[in-house]
Amino acid sequence: MKMNENNLKTKKLINFGPSGRAVAQPIDNNLLDNIFEHLTMERFANVQYFSMYLWFQERDLNGFASHFLNESQSEMEHAQKFADYLIARGQSVKLDEIPAPIQTWDSIEDLISYSFNMEADLTSSLQQLYSISERISDTRTNVFLDPIVEAQTKSEDEFANILGKVKFASNQPSAILLIDSDLRKK
Ligand SMILES: [Fe+2]
């Protein structure tokens, strides 16, 4: 019977991933390793921003604090997006150890500079994922990455803006308090 033949064929053609879910196109091993590394970077950013939230809370700079709490939460959302994407592609999600966050800063400017660099590193990592995906024609991953790259560029811009203001304030308490109250409104 024709129907049965078709069914048998369908069953044979399905690949199942390590998690037991059906896989349409397996993820290349090198790309997978890079995604795992990126996931670790997002999880580290989550913890690092949380520690910065605490740093500002301890100094009663609640505007800065709320900004960093938001950042911390959005990094966890990014980590979740990558994890969900891996699951959608039939993969198991491997969670690596993350380093302890830095909790000591000489100045607000140092802290914001570090944040800006961390965002730039996240962007570089995304670019790497993007070019690997393009090279191996994993279009699904490129489409998945598109809005993430766009949001990442926005994050860089936001931190560049805060860094510009903090540098201009050059540690004058009244100027720092103005930036703090600006960040509180967001
Ligand atoms: Fe992120």
PDB file of C-alpha atoms in Angstrom, residues 45-72 101-105 111:
ATOM      1  CA  ALA A  45      27.302  38.622  32.276  1.00  0.00           C
ATOM      2  CA  ASN A  46      24.141  37.844  34.273  1.00  0.00           C
ATOM      3  CA  VAL A  47      26.173  37.260  37.460  1.00  0.00           C
ATOM      4  CA  GLN A  48      28.608  40.124  36.786  1.00  0.00           C
ATOM      5  CA  TYR A  49      25.775  42.636  36.334  1.00  0.00           C
ATOM      6  CA  PHE A  50      24.080  41.304  39.450  1.00  0.00           C
ATOM      7  CA  SER A  51      27.261  41.984  41.419  1.00  0.00           C
ATOM      8  CA  MET A  52      27.335  45.525  39.983  1.00  0.00           C
ATOM      9  CA  TYR A  53      23.726  45.978  41.082  1.00  0.00           C
ATOM     10  CA  LEU A  54      24.865  45.097  44.609  1.00  0.00           C
ATOM     11  CA  TRP A  55      27.862  47.447  44.372  1.00  0.00           C
ATOM     12  CA  PHE A  56      25.577  50.424  43.583  1.00  0.00           C
ATOM     13  CA  GLN A  57      22.914  49.396  46.111  1.00  0.00           C
ATOM     14  CA  GLU A  58      25.585  49.446  48.827  1.00  0.00           C
ATOM     15  CA  ARG A  59      26.453  53.027  47.809  1.00  0.00           C
ATOM     16  CA  ASP A  60      22.828  54.244  47.638  1.00  0.00           C
ATOM     17  CA  LEU A  61      23.104  54.898  43.917  1.00  0.00           C
ATOM     18  CA  ASN A  62      19.748  53.274  43.257  1.00  0.00           C
ATOM     19  CA  GLY A  63      19.389  54.506  39.660  1.00  0.00           C
ATOM     20  CA  PHE A  64      22.628  52.817  38.626  1.00  0.00           C
ATOM     21  CA  ALA A  65      21.584  49.816  40.714  1.00  0.00           C
ATOM     22  CA  SER A  66      18.250  49.399  38.931  1.00  0.00           C
ATOM     23  CA  HIS A  67      19.973  49.756  35.566  1.00  0.00           C
ATOM     24  CA  PHE A  68      22.330  46.890  36.422  1.00  0.00           C
ATOM     25  CA  LEU A  69      19.551  44.737  37.827  1.00  0.00           C
ATOM     26  CA  ASN A  70      17.725  45.124  34.479  1.00  0.00           C
ATOM     27  CA  GLU A  71      20.921  44.285  32.612  1.00  0.00           C
ATOM     28  CA  SER A  72      21.446  41.221  34.770  1.00  0.00           C
ATOM     29  CA  PRO A 101      32.210  38.072  39.317  1.00  0.00           C
ATOM     30  CA  ILE A 102      34.468  41.047  40.043  1.00  0.00           C
ATOM     31  CA  GLN A 103      33.161  42.894  43.118  1.00  0.00           C
ATOM     32  CA  THR A 104      35.835  45.535  43.701  1.00  0.00           C
ATOM     33  CA  TRP A 105      36.072  48.683  41.593  1.00  0.00           C
ATOM     34  CA  LEU A 111      33.043  49.613  36.300  1.00  0.00           C
TER      35      LEU A 111
END
